[in-house]
mmCIF file of C-alpha atoms in Angstrom:
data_model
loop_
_atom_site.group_PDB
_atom_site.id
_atom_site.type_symbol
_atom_site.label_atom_id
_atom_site.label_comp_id
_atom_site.label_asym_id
_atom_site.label_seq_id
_atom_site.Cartn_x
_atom_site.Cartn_y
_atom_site.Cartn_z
ATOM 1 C CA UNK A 139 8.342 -15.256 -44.216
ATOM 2 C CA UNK A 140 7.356 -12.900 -41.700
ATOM 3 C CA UNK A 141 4.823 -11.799 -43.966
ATOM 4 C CA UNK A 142 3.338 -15.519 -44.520
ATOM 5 C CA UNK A 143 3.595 -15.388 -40.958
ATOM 6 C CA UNK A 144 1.304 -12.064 -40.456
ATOM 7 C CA UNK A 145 -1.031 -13.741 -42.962
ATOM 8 C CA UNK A 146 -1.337 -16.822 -40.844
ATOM 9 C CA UNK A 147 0.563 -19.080 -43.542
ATOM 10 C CA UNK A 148 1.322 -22.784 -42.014
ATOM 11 C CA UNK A 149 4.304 -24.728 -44.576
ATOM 12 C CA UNK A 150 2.739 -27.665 -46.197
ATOM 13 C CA UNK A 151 4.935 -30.313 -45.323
ATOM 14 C CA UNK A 152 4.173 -32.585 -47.721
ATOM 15 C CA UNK A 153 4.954 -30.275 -50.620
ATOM 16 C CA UNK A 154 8.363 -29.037 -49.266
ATOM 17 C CA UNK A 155 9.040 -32.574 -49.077
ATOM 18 C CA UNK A 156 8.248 -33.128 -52.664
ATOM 19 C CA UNK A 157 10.691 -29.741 -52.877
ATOM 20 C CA UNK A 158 13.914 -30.749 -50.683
ATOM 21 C CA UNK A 159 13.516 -34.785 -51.670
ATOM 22 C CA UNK A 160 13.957 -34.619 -47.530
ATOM 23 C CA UNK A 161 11.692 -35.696 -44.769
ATOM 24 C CA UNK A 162 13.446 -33.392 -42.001
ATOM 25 C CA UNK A 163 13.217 -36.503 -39.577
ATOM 26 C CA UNK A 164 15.744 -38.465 -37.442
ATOM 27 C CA UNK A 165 15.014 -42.205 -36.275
ATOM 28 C CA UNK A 166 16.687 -42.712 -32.998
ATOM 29 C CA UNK A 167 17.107 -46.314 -32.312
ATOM 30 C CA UNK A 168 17.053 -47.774 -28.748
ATOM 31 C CA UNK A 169 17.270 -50.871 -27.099
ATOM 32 C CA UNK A 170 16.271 -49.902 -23.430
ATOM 33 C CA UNK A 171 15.654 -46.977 -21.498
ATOM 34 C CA UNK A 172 17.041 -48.781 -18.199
ATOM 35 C CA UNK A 173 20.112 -45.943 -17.524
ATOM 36 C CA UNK A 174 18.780 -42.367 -15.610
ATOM 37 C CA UNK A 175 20.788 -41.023 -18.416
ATOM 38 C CA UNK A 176 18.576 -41.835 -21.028
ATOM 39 C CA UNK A 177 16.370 -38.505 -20.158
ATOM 40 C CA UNK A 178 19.152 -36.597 -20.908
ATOM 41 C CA UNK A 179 19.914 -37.891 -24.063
ATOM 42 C CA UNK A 180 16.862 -37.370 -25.349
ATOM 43 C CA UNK A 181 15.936 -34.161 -24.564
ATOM 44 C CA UNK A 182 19.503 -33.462 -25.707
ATOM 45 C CA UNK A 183 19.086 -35.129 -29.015
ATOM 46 C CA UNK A 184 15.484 -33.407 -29.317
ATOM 47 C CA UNK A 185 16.712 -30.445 -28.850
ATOM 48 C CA UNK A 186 19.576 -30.210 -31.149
ATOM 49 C CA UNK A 187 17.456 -31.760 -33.818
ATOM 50 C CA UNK A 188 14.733 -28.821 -33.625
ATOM 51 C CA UNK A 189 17.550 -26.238 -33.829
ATOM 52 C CA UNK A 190 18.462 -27.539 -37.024
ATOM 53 C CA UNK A 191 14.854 -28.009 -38.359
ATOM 54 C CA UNK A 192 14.091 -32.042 -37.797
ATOM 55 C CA UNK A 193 11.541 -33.663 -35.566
ATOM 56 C CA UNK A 194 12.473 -37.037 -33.472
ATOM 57 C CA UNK A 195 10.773 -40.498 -34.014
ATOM 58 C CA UNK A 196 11.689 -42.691 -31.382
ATOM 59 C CA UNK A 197 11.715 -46.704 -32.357
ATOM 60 C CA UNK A 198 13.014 -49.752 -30.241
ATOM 61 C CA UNK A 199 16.113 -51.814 -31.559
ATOM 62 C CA UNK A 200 14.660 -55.134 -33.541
ATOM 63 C CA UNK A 201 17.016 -56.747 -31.578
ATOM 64 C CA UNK A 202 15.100 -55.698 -28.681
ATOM 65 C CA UNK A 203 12.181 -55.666 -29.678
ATOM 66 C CA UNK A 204 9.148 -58.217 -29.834
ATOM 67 C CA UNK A 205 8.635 -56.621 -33.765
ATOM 68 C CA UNK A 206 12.283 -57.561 -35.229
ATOM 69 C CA UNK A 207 10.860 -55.553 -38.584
ATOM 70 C CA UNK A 208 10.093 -52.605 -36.808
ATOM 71 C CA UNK A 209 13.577 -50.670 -37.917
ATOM 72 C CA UNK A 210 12.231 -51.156 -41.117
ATOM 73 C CA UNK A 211 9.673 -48.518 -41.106
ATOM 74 C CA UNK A 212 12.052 -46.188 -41.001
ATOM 75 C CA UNK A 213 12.818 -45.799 -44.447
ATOM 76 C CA UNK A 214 14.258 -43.334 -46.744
ATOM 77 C CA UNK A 215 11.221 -41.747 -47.484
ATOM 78 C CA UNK A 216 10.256 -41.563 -43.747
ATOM 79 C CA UNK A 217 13.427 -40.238 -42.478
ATOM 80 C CA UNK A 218 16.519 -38.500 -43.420
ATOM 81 C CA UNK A 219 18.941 -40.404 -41.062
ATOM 82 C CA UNK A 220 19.528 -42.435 -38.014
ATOM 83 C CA UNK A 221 20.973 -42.034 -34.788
ATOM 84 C CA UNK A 222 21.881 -45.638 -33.030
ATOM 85 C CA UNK A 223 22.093 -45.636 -29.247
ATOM 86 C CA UNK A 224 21.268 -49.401 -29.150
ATOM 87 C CA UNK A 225 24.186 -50.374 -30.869
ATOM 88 C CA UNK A 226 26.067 -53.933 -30.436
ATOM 89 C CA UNK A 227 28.258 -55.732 -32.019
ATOM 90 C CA UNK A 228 26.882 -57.556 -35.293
ATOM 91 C CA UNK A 229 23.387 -54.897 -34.673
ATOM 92 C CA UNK A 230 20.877 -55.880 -36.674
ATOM 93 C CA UNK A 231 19.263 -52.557 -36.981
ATOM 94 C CA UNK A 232 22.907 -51.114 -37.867
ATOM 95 C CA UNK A 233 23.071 -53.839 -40.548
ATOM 96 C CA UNK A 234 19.379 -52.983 -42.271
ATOM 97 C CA UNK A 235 20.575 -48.738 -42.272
ATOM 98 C CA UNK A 236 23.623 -49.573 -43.830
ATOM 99 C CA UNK A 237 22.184 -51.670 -46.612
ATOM 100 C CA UNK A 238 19.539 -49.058 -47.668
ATOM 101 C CA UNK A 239 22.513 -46.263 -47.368
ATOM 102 C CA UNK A 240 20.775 -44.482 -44.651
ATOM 103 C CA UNK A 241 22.973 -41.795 -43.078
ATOM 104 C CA UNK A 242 23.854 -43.102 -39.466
ATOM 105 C CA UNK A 243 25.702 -42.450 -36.125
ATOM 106 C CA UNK A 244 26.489 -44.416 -33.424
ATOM 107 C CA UNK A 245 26.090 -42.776 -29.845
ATOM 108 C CA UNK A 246 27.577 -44.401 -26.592
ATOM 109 C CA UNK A 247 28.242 -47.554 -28.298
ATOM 110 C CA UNK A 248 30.619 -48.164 -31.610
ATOM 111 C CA UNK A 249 30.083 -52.112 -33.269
ATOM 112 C CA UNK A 250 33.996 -53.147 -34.570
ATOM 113 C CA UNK A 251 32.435 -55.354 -37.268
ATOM 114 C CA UNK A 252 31.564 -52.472 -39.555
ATOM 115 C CA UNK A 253 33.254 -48.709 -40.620
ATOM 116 C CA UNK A 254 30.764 -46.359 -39.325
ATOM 117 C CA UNK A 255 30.489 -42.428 -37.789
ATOM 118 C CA UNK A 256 30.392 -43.285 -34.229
ATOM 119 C CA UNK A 257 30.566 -40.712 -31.345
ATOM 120 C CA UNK A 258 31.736 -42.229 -27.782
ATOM 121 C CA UNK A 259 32.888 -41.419 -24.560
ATOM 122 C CA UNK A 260 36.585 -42.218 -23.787
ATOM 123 C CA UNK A 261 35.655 -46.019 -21.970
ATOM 124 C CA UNK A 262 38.629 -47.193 -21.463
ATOM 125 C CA UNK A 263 39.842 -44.092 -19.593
ATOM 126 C CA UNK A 264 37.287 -44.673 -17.447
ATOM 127 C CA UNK A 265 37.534 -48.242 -16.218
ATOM 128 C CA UNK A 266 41.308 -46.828 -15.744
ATOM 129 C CA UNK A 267 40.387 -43.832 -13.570
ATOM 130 C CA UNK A 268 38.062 -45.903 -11.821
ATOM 131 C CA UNK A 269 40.567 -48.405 -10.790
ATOM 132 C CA UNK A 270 43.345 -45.871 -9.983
ATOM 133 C CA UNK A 271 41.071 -43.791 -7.387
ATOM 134 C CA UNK A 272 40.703 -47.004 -6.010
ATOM 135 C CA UNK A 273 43.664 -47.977 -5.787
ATOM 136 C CA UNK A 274 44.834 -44.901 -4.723
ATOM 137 C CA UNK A 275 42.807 -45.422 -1.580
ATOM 138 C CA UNK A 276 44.715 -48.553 -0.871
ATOM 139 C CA UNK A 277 42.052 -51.462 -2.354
ATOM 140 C CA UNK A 278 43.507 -54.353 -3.643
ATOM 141 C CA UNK A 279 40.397 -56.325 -3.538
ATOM 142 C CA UNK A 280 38.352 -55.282 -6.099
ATOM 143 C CA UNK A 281 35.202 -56.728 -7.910
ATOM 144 C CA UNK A 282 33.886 -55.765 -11.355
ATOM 145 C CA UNK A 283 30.267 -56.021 -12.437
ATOM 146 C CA UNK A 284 30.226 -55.369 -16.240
ATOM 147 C CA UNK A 285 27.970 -56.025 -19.243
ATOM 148 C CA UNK A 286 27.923 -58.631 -21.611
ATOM 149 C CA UNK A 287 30.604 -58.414 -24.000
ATOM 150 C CA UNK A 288 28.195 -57.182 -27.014
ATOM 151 C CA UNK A 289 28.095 -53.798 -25.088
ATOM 152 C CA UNK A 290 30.916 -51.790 -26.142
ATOM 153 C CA UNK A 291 30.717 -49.260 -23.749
ATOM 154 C CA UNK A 292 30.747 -51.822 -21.072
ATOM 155 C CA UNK A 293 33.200 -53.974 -22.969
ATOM 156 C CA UNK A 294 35.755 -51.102 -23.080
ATOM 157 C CA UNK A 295 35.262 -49.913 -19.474
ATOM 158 C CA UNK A 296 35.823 -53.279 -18.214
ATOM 159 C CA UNK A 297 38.950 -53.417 -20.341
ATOM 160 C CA UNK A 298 40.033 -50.291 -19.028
ATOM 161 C CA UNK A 299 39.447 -51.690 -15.614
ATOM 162 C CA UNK A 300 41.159 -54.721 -16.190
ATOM 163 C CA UNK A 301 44.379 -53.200 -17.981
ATOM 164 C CA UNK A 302 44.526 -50.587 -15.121
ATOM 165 C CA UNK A 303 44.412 -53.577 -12.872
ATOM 166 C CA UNK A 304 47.410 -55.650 -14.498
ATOM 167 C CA UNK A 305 49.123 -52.200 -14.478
ATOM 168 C CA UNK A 306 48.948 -51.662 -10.601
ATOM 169 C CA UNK A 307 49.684 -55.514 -9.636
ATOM 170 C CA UNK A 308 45.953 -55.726 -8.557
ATOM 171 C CA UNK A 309 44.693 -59.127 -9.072
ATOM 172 C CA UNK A 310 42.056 -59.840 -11.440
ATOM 173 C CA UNK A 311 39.679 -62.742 -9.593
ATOM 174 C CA UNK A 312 37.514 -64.150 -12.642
ATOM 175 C CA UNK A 313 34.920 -65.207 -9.642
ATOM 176 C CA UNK A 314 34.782 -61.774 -9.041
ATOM 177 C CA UNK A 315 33.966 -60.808 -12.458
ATOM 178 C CA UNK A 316 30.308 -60.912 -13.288
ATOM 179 C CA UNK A 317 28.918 -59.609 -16.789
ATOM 180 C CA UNK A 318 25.207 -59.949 -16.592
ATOM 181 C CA UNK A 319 22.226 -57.689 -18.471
ATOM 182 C CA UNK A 320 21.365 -54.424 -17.979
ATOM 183 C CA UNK A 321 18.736 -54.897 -14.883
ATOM 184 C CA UNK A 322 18.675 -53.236 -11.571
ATOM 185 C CA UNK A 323 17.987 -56.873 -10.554
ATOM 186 C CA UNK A 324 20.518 -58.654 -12.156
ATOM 187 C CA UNK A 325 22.831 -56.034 -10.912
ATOM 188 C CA UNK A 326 21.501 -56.367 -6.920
ATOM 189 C CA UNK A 327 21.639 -60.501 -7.609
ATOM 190 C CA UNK A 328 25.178 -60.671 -8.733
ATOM 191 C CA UNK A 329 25.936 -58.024 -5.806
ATOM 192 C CA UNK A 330 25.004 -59.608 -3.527
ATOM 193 C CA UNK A 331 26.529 -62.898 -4.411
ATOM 194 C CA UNK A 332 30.056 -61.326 -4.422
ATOM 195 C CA UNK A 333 29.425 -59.758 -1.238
ATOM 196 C CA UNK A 334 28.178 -62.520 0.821
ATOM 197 C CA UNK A 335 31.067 -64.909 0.855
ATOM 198 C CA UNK A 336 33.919 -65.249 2.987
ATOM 199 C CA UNK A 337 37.229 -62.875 1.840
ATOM 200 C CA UNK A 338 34.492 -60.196 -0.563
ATOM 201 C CA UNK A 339 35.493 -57.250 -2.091
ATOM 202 C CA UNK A 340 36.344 -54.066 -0.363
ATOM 203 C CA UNK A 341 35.374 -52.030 -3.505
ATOM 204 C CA UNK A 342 33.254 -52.344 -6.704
ATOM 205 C CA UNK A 343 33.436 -51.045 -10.098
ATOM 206 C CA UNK A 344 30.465 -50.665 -11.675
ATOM 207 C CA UNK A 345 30.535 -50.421 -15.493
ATOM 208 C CA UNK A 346 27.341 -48.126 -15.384
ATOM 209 C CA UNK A 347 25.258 -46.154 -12.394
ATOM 210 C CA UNK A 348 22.214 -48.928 -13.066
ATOM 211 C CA UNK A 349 24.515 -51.650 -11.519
ATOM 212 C CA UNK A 350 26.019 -49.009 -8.963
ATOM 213 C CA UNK A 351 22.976 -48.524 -7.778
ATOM 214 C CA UNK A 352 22.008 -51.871 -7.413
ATOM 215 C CA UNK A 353 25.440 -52.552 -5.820
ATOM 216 C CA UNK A 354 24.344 -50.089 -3.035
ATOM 217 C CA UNK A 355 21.068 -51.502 -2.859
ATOM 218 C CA UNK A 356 22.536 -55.177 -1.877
ATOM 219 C CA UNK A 357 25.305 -53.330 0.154
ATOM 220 C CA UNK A 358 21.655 -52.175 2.656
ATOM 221 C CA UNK A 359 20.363 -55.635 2.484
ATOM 222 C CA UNK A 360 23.459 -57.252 3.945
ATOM 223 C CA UNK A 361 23.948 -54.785 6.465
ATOM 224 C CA UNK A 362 26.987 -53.231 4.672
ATOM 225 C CA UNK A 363 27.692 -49.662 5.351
ATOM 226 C CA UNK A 364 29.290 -47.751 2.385
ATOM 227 C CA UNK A 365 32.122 -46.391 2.263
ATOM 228 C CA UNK A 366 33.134 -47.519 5.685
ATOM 229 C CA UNK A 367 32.603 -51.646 4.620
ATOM 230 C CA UNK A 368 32.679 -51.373 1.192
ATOM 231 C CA UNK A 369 33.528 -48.607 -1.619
ATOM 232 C CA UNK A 370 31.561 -48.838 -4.794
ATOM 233 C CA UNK A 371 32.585 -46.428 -7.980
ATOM 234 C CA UNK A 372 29.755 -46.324 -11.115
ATOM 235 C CA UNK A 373 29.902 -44.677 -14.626
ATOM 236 C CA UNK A 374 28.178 -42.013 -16.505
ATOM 237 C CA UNK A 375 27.181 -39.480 -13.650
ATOM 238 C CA UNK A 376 23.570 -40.029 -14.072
ATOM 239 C CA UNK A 377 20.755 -37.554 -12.280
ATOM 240 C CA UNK A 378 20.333 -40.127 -9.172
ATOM 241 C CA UNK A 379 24.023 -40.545 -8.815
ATOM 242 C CA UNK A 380 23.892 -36.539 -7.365
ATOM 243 C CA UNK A 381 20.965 -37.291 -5.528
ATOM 244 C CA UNK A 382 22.458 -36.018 -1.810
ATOM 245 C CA UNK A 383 21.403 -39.446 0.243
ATOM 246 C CA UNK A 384 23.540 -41.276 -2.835
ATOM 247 C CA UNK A 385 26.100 -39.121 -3.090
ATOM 248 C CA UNK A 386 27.955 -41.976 -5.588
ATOM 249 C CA UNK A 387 31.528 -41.861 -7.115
ATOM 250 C CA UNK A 388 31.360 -42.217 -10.690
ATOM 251 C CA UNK A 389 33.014 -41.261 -13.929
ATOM 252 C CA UNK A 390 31.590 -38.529 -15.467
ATOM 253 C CA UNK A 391 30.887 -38.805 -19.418
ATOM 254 C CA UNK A 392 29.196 -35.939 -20.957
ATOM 255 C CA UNK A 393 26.628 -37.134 -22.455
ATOM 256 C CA UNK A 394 24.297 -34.106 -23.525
ATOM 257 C CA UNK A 395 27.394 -32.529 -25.093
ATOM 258 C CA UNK A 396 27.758 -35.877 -27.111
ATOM 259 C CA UNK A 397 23.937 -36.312 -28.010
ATOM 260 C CA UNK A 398 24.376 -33.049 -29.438
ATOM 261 C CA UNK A 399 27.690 -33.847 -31.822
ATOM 262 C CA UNK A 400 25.758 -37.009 -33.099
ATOM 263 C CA UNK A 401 23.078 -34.713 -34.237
ATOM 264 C CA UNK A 402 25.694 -32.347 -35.668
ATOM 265 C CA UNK A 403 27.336 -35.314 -37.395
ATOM 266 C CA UNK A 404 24.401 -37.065 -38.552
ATOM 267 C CA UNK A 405 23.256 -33.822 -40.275
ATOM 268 C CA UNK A 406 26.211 -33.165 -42.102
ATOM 269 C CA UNK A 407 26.370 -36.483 -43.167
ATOM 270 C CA UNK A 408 22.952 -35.898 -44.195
ATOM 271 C CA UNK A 409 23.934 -32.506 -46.049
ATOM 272 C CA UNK A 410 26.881 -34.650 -47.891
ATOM 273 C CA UNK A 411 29.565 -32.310 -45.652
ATOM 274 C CA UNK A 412 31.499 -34.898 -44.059
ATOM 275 C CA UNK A 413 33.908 -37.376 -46.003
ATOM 276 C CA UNK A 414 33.220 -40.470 -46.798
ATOM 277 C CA UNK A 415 34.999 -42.271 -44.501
ATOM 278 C CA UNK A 416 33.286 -42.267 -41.369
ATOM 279 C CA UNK A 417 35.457 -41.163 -38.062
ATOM 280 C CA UNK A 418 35.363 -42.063 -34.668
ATOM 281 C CA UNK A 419 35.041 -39.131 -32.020
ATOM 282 C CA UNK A 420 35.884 -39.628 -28.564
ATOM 283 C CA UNK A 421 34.781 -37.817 -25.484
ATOM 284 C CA UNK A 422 36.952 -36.880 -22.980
ATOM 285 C CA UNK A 423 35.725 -38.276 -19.227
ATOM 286 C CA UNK A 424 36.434 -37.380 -15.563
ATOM 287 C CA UNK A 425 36.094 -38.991 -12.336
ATOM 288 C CA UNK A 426 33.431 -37.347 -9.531
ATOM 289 C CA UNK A 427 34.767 -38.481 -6.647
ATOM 290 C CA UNK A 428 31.749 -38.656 -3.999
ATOM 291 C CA UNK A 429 30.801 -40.111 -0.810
ATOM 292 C CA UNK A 430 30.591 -43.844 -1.955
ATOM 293 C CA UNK A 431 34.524 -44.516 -1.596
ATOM 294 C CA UNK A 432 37.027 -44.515 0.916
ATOM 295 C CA UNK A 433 39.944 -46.357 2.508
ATOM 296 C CA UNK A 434 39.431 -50.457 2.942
ATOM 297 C CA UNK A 435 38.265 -51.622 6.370
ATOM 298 C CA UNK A 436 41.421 -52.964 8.120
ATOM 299 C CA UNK A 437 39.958 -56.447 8.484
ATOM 300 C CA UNK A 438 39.786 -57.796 5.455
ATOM 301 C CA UNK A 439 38.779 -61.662 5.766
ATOM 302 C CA UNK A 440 35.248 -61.193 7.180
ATOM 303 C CA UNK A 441 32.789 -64.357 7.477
ATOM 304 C CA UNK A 442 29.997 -64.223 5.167
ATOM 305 C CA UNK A 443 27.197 -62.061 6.262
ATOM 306 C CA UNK A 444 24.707 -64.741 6.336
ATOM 307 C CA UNK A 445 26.972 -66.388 9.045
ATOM 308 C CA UNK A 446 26.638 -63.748 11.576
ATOM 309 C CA UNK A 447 25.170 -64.454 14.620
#
């Protein structure tokens, strides 16, 4: 090769194709690119993929998407496998792979209704470690803003949550519950609404850093300061979530290390070097305690905000 090389030789790819039967491409699947962490796990995927010789092409969930046939152009003879970040349950672009026998893995999200190499991060540990930090700070009165239950990330972190919750005699208020889509402005809406009422919250859990954020966000409008009013925790340690003038408490789930095992999986898979009975592997997580929690105010039945004179 290194003599091709000095001779200027370029591969044809089109007859090493013909070769290798093998397109040396991955379809990554997504629904929305709404999390900061979705930078990472591309790059990360990218990355991994050119070490081990593929390219990326990038293609929206058709459950997403305004072209529901679009995860069929990503065929057999247009890629080798796929990698689904856009996964829920029943997915319709996890039902199409698996009917043409496409090699797949699931990233972030698993779907229960089918037997299928998934890798995750450990969920429910984190809704747990959430709720213990704070509850180890002494709140009582805490609100959850989750997903809708076709997530299963969010699905498991808000079980986590909820479990850790029954565990530690902290009530679970179903009006302070709120599973909504994965918006900034759903997340400052529904924020806002718990927080401007009469007996709120002292401290949120946030399934992800998008509705963290937007927690914040509607914390400013009302004239909240955090951590002294109110103590809001988030998940998945995204970029902003280090950002100095956020400084947010969230779980940590490593993310690039687990773009990078999908790709390992997916080619082995690929290479007919993993069984045929797909595993599950999950990620451990840990909680980044920051400067967006701290001890509940002492008064804890405030008017609403919108009362104030």
């Amino acid at each position: 090769m290194s003599a091709a090389r000095e001779l200027g030789y370029v591969p044809n790819e089109a007859a090493r194709m013909m070769v290798t039967r093998r397109t040396h491409a991955v379809g990554i699947v997504v629904a929305d690119l709404a999390s900061a962490v979705y930078p990472i796990i591309m790059e990360s995927l990218q990355s991994r993929l050119l070490q081990h010789g593929y390219r990326m092409i990038l293609i929206r969930d058709p459950d997403a998407s305004p072209d529901p046939q679009a995860v069929d152009t990503l065929g057999k003879t247009t890629v080798d496998g796929m990698i689904l970040l856009s996964a829920r349950d029943k997915s319709t672009a996890l039902s199409r792979v698996l009917d043409r026998q496409t090699p797949v893995v699931l990233l972030s999200r698993d779907d229960v209704s089918v037997d299928v190499e998934a890798v995750l991060a450990d969920d429910i540990s984190a809704g747990e470690q959430a709720i213990s930090h704070l509850q180890d700070l002494g709140h009582t009165e805490i609100g959850v803003i989750s997903t809708l239950r076709d997530r299963s990330n969010g699905r498991d972190r808000e079980d986590g949550a909820r479990e850790a919750m029954g565990r530690l005699n902290i009530p679970v208020r179903q009006d302070w519950l709120q599973r909504i889509r994965l918006t900034h402005e759903d997340g400052v809406r529904v924020a806002r609404r718990l927080l401007d009422q009469e007996g709120r919250p002292t401290a949120l859990f946030c399934v992800n850093d998008v509705f963290a954020l937007a927690a914040l966000d509607a914390a400013s409008q009302l004239g909240l300061r955090v951590p002294d009013d109110l103590s809001i925790v988030g998940v998945d340690d995204s970029p902003p979530a280090r950002w100095s003038f956020i400084n947010l408490t969230t779980v940590h789930q490593p993310i690039a290390d687990m773009a990078k095992d999908a790709v390992d999986r997916l080619i082995r898979r690929i290479d007919g070097g993993l069984p045929n009975q797909p595993s599950k592997a999950i990620h451990p997580v840990r909680l980044e305690v920051r400067g967006t929690t701290a001890p509940p105010p002492q008064a804890v039945l405030r008017p609403p905000l919108r009362s104030r004179v």
